[in-house]
XYZ file of C-alpha atoms in Angstrom:
507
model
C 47.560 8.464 41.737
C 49.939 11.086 40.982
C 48.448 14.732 42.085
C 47.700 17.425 39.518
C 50.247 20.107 40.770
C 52.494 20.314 43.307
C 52.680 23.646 45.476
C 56.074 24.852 46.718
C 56.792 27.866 49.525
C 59.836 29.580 49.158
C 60.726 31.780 52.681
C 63.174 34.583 52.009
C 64.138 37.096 54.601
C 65.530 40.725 53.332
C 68.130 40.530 56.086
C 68.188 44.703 56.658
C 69.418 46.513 59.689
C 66.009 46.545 61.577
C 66.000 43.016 62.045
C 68.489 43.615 64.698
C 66.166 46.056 66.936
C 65.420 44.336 69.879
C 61.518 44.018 70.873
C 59.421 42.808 73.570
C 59.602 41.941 77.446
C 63.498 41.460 78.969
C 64.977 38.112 80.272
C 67.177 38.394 83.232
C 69.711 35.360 83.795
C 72.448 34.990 86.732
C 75.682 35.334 85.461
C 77.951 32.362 85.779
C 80.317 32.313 88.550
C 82.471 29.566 90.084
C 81.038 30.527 93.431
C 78.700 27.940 94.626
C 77.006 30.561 96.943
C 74.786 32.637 95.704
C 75.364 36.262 95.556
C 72.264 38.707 95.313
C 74.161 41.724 94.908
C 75.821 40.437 91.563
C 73.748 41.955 88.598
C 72.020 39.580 86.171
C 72.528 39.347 82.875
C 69.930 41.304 80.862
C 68.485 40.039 77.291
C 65.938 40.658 74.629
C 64.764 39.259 71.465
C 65.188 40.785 67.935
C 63.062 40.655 65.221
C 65.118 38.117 63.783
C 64.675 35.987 66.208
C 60.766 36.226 66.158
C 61.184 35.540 62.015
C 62.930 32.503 62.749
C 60.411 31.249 65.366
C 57.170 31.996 63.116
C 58.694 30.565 59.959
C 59.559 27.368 61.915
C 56.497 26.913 63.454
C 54.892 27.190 59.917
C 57.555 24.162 58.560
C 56.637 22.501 61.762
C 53.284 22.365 60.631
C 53.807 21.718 57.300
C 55.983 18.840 57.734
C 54.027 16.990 60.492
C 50.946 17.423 58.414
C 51.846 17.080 54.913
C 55.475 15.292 55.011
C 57.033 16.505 52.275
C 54.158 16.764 49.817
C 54.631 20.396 50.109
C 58.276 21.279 49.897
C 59.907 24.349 51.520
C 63.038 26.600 50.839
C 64.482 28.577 52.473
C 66.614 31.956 51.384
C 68.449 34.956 53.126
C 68.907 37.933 51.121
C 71.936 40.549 52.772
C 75.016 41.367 50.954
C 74.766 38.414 48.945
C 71.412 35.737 47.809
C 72.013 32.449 50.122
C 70.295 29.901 49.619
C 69.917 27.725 52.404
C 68.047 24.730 51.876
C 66.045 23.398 48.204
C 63.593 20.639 47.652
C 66.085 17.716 48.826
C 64.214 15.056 51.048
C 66.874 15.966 53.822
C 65.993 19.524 53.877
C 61.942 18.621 54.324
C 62.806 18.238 57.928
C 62.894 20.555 60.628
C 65.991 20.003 62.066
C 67.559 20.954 58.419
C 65.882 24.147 58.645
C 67.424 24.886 62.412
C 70.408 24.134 61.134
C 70.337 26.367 58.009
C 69.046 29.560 60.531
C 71.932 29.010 63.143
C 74.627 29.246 60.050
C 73.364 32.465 59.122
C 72.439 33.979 62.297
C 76.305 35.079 62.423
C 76.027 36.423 59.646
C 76.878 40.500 59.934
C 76.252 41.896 56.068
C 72.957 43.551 55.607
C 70.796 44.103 52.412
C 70.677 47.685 50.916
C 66.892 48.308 49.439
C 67.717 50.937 46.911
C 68.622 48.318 44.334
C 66.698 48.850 41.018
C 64.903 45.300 41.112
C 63.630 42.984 43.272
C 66.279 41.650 45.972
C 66.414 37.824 45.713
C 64.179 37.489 42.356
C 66.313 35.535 40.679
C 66.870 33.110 43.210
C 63.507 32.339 43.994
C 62.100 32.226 40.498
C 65.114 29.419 39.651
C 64.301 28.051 43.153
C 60.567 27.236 42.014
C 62.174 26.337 38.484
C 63.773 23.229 39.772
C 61.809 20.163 39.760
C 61.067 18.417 42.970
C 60.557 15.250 44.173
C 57.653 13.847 41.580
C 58.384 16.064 39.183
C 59.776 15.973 35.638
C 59.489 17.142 32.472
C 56.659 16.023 30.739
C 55.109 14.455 33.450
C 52.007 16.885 33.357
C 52.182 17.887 36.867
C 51.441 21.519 37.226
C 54.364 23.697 38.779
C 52.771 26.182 41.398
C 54.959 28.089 43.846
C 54.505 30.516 46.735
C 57.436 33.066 47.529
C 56.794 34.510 51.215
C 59.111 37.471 51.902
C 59.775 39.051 55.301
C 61.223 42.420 55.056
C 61.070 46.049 56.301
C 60.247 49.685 54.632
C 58.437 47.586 51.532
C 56.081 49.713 50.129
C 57.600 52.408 49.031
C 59.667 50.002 46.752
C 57.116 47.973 44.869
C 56.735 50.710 42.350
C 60.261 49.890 40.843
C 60.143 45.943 41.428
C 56.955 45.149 40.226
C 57.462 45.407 36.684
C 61.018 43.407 36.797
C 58.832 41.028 38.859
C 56.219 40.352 36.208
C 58.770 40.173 33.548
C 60.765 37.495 35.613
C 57.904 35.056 36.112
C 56.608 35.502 31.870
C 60.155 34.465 30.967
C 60.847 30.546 30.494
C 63.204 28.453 32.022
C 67.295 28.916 31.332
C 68.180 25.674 33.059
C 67.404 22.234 31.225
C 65.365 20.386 32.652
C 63.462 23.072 34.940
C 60.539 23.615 34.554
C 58.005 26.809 33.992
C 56.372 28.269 36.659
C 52.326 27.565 35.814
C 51.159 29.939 38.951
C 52.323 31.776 41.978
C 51.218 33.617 45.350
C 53.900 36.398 46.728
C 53.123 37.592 49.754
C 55.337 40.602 51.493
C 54.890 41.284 54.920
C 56.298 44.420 55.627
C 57.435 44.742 59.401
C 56.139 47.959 60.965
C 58.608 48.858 63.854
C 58.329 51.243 66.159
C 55.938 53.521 63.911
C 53.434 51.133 64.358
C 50.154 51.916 66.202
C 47.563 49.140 65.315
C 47.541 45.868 65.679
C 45.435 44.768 62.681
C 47.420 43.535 59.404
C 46.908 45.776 56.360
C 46.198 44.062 53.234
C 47.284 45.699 49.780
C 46.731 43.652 46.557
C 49.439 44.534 44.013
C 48.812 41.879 41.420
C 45.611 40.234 40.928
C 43.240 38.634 38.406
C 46.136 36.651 36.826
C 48.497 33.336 37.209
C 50.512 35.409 39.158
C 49.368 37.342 42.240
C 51.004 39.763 44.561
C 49.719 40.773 48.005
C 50.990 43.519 50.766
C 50.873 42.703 54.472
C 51.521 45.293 56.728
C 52.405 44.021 60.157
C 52.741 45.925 62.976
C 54.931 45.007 65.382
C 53.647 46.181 68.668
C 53.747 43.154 70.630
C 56.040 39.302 70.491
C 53.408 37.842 68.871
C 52.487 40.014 66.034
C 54.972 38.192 63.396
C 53.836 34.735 64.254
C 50.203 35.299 64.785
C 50.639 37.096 60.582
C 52.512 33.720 59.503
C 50.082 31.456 61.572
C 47.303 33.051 59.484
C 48.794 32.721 56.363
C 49.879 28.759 56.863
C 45.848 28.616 57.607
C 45.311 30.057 54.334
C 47.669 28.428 52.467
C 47.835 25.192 53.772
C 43.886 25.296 54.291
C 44.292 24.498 58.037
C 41.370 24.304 61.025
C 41.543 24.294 64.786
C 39.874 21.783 66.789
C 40.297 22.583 70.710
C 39.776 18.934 72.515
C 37.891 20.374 76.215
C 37.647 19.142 79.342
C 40.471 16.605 79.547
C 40.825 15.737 83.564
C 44.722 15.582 84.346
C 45.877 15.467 87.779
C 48.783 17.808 89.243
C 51.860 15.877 89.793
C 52.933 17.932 92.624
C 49.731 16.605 94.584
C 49.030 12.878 93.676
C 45.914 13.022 95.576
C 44.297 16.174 94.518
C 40.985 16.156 92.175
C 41.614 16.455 88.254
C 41.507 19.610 86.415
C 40.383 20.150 83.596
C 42.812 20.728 80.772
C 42.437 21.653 77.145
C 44.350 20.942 73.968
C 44.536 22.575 70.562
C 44.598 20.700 67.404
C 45.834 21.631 63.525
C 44.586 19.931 61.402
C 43.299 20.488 57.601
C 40.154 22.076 57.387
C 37.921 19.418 55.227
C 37.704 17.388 58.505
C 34.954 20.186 59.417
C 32.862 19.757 56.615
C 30.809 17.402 58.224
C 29.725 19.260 60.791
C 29.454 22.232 58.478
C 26.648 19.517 56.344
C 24.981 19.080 59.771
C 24.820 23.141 60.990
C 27.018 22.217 63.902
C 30.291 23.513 62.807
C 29.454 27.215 63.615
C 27.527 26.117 67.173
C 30.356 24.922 68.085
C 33.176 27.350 67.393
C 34.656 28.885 70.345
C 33.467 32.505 71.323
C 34.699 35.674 73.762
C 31.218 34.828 75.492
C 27.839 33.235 74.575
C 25.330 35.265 72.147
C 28.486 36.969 70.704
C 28.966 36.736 66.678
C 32.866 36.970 66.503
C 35.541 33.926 67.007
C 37.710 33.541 70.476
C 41.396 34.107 68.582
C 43.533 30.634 70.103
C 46.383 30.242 71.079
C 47.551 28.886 68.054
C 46.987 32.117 66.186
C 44.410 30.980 63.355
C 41.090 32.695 63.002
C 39.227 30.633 65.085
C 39.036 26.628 66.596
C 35.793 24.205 67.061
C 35.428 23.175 70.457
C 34.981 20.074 71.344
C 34.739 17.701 74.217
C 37.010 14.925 75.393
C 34.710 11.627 76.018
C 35.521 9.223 78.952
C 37.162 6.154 76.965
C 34.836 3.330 77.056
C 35.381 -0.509 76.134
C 33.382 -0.188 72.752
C 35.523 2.933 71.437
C 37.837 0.974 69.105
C 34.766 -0.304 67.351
C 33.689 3.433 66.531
C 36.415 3.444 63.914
C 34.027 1.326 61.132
C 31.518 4.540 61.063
C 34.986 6.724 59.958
C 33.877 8.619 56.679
C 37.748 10.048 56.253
C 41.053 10.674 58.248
C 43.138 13.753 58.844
C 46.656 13.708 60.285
C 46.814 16.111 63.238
C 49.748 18.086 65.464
C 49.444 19.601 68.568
C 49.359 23.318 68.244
C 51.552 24.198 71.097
C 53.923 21.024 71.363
C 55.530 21.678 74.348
C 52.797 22.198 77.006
C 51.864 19.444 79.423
C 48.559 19.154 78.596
C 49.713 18.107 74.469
C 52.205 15.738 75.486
C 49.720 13.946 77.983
C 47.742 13.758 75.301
C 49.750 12.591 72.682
C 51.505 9.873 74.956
C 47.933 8.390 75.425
C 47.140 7.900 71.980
C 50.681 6.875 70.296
C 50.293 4.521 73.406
C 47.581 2.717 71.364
C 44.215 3.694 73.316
C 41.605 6.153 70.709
C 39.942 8.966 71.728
C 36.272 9.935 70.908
C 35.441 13.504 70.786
C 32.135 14.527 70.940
C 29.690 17.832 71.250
C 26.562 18.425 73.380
C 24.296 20.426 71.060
C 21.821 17.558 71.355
C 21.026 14.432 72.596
C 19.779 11.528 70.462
C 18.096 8.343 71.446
C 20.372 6.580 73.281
C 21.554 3.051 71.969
C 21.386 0.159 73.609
C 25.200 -1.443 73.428
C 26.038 2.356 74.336
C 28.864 1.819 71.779
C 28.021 5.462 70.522
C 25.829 8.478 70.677
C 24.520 11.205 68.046
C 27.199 13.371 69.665
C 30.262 11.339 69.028
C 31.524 13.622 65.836
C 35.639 12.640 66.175
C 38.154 9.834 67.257
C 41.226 10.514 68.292
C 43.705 7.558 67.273
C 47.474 6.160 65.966
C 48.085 5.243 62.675
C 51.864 3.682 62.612
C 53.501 6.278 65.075
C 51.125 8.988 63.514
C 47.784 10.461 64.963
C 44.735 10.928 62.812
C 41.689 12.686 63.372
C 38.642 10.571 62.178
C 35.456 11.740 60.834
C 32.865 9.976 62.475
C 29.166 9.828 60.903
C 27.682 8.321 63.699
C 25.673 11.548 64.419
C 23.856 11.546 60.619
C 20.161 9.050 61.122
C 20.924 6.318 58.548
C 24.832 5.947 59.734
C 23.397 4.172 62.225
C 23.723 0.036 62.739
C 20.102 -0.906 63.224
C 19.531 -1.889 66.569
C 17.301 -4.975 65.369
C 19.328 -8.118 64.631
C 19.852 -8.150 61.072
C 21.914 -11.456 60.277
C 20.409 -13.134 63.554
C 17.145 -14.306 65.112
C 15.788 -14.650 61.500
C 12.516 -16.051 61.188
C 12.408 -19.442 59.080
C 12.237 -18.620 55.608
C 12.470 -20.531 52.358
C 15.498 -21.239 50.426
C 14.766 -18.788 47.834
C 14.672 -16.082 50.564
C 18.356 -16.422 50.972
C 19.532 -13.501 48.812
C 17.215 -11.020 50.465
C 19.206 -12.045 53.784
C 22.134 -12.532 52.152
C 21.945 -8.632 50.523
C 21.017 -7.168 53.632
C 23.790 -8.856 56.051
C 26.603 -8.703 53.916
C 26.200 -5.439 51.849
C 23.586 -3.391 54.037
C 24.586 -3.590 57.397
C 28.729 -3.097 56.655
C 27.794 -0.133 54.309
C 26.050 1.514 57.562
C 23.439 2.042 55.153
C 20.535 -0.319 57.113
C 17.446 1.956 57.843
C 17.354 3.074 61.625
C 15.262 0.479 63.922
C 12.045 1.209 64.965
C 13.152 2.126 68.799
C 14.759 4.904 67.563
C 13.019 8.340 67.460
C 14.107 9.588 64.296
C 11.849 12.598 62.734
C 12.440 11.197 58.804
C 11.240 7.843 58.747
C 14.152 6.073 55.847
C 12.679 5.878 52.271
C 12.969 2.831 50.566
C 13.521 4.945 47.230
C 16.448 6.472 48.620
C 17.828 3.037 49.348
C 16.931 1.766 45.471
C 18.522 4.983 44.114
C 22.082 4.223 46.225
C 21.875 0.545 45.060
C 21.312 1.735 41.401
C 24.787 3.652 41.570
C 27.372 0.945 42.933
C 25.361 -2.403 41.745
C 24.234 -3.394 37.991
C 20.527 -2.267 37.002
C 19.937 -5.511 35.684
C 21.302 -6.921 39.119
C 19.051 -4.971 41.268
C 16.048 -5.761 39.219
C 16.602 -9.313 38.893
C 16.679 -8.702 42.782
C 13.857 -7.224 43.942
C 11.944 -9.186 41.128
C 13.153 -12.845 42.590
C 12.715 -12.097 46.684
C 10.363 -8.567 47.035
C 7.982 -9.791 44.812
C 7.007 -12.666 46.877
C 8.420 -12.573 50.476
C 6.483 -12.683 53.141
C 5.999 -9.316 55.720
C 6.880 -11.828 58.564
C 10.489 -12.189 57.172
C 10.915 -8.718 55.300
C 9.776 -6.702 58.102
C 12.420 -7.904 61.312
C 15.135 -7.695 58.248
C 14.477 -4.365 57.012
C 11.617 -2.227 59.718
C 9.509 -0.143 56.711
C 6.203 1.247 56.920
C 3.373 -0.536 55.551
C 3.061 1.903 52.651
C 6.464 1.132 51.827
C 6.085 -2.481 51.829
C 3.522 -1.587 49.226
C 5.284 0.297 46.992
C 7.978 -2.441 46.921
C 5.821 -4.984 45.775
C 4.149 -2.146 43.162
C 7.472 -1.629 41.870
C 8.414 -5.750 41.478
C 5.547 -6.273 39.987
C 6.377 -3.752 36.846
C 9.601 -5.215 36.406
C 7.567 -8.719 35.710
């Protein structure tokens, strides 16, 4: 099914001579020498990072994202605004990858023309309104598919400007197409973040709306740059926003230290991105905020990870078992997943051991339900961890709601001897009950809401035939036997009752 809109981001930098102001701690390198010997009183070689350099990185790691999440579903572009508009990469299939976008950054970092803000309209408007114009992949006109775009532009000494580009801006967007075959922009988000260097004092973004209530919406983001990490902790916020992103931080993963093969494991942890429905669950279940990660216990704000999103669900890595691959049947929806920080150990441990073909089950300790006898789960096991064709999902797992659970009674075996009429009752609940984890829980477990037959009628009512389902209970509820309906399906006595009440109307 085709989707209703497609989103597209369009990245332009306002390449202006601040980006070149170098920022943060120094690196100190040798300097080459064809002496083999080394010699301590030759002086290093001293660098440090600009703030185009930090740019580069966050934008990047927000493509990064995008792409290993997403594919190309949501294209990106990419422009640099100095002397001239370039634009570096469009919606091509061979630009959705991030090795296109390196490559379009290391072109232009030679580049020594810089862009002069006292122009009378917005720097680069053009470009990115024909940008978003031109249909990507899925789109065409008269295809219905709603054209939404997303400009984010990275620039310095902002605010003073907007006064004299907003109007030009709002005009742009209103006008139609001048291309055939583009197509008219339906909505779009434009976000500036204004880099604050060195005046800077804070560290918290400001936030300044400058268009709102409209199709099109402009918003001012202040960003101070007092430390490395103040550009890509901004961006990392706004791909959660945009991309509707959550953390999930996998805990207590024992890894041993290669430098000691016979020292104990430590325990390691690993942060996931992944989209944020995969917590709604847990949300549905009051877990989701027990278990986000905090500074220390009783406290009401979010531990910041490393990642740079607002906050992560902690979670903790379960020893694999033999029964984990069966898990996967009580999976109520998947979510691709990436490793926040790629390059540490820890993630590519990780990663190894499940594109290697073994699943991980993730699982919380709020509480602990009655255990079950094949131990092939627990109330607590919330997540598995597993490959999907060279590609890791997260699974949903509803093994922690009551009636998710496989009864622990035999259904389809040890059946008392029953009649040949009986054979649709067994029939129903084997083949239709049992795979739609829908069975009521067995009597050995301690559940405090005993399953309701009428909740069970009501579910059948929406995915079978009302005829069907009276015709059924008329034919086997009517006149079977306790001694076969009770191993089948464990009810209370007063629920037997109102079973045959309610078969006995439909005669």
């Amino acid at each position: 099914m085709a989707p209703e809109s497609i989103t597209k981001t369009v990245f332009m930098i306002y390449r202006t001579p601040k980006f070149c102001q170098t920022v943060g701690e120094m690196y100190s390198f040798d300097r080459p020498s064809n002496s083999k010997q080394p010699n301590p009183m030759r002086p290093k070689v001293v660098l440090q990072r600009n703030i185009w350099s930090f740019t580069v990185e966050a934008i990047m790691e927000y493509c990064r994202i995008s792409f290993d999440l997403f594919s190309s579903s949501k294209p990106i572009s990419l422009l640099s605004i100095d002397a001239e508009e370039k634009i570096l990469s469009l919606w091509y299939e061979n630009d959705q990858c991030l090795e296109a976008v390196w490559k379009a950054f290391s072109t232009e970092a030679v580049s020594t023309s810089f862009l002069d803000l006292n122009s009378s309209g917005l720097p680069g408007l053009f470009s990115s309104t024909n940008v978003l114009q031109l249909p990507c992949r899925g789109q065409a006109p008269g295809s219905g598919i709603g054209n939404i775009g997303r400009v984010i532009v990275f620039g310095s000494g902002l605010l003073r400007k907007f006064s004299g580009w907003l109007p030009g801006l709002v005009e742009q967007l209103a006008q139609p197409p001048q291309e055939a075959g583009y197509l008219p922009i339906d909505s779009s988000e434009w976000f500036f973040l204004d880099i604050d260097y060195p005046t800077s004092t804070g560290s918290a973004v400001e936030e300044i709306d400058l268009i709102s209530g409209g199709p099109h919406t402009a918003l001012y983001l202040k960003v101070p740059m007092n430390n490395s990490r103040a550009i890509f902790r901004a961006v990392m916020r706004l791909a959660e926003r945009n991309l509707n992103l959550a953390s999930t931080l996998v805990q207590e993963i024992p890894m041993k230290e290669e430098a000691n093969v016979s020292s104990s494991s430590s325990m390691y942890g690993v942060e996931l991105l992944h989209e944020a429905r995969a917590h709604e669950f847990l949300k549905s279940l009051d877990l989701a905020d027990r278990l986000y990660v905090r500074p220390q216990t009783g406290e009401t704000g979010f531990q910041e990870p490393p990642s740079g999103l607002s906050k992560t669900l902690g979670i903790n890595w379960v020893t694999p078992r033999a029964t984990d691959n069966l898990l996967v049947r009580y999976s109520i929806g998947a979510f691709r997943v990436t490793m926040a920080a790629v390059n540490n150990r820890a993630s590519i441990c990780l990663a190894q051991f499940v594109l290697g073909g073994r699943c991980v089950v993730l699982a919380h300790k709020q509480y602990c339900g009655p255990p079950v006898p094949d131990g092939s789960q627990s109330p607590g096991d919330v997540f598995l961890l597993l490959c999907h064709g060279s590609v890791m999902y997260l699974h949903v797992l509803a093994a922690a709601a009551p009636l998710s659970h496989s009864p622990v009674l035999p259904v389809a075996a040890n059946l008392p001897q029953a009649p040949e009429d009986h054979y649709r009752l067994a029939a129903f609940i084997k083949n239709f009950l049992r795979p739609a984890c829908l069975a009521p829980a067995s009597v050995s477990s301690n559940y405090p809401v005993a399953p309701k037959i009428s909740g069970m009628l009501r579910f059948c009512n929406r995915r079978i035939n009302r005829t069907s389902i009276h015709c059924f209970i008329k034919n086997n509820f009517s006149e079977c036997p306790a001694s076969l309906l009770l191993p089948l399906c464990p009810v209370l006595p007063y629920q037997l009752h109102h079973l045959k009440t309610r078969a006995s109307r439909l005669s």
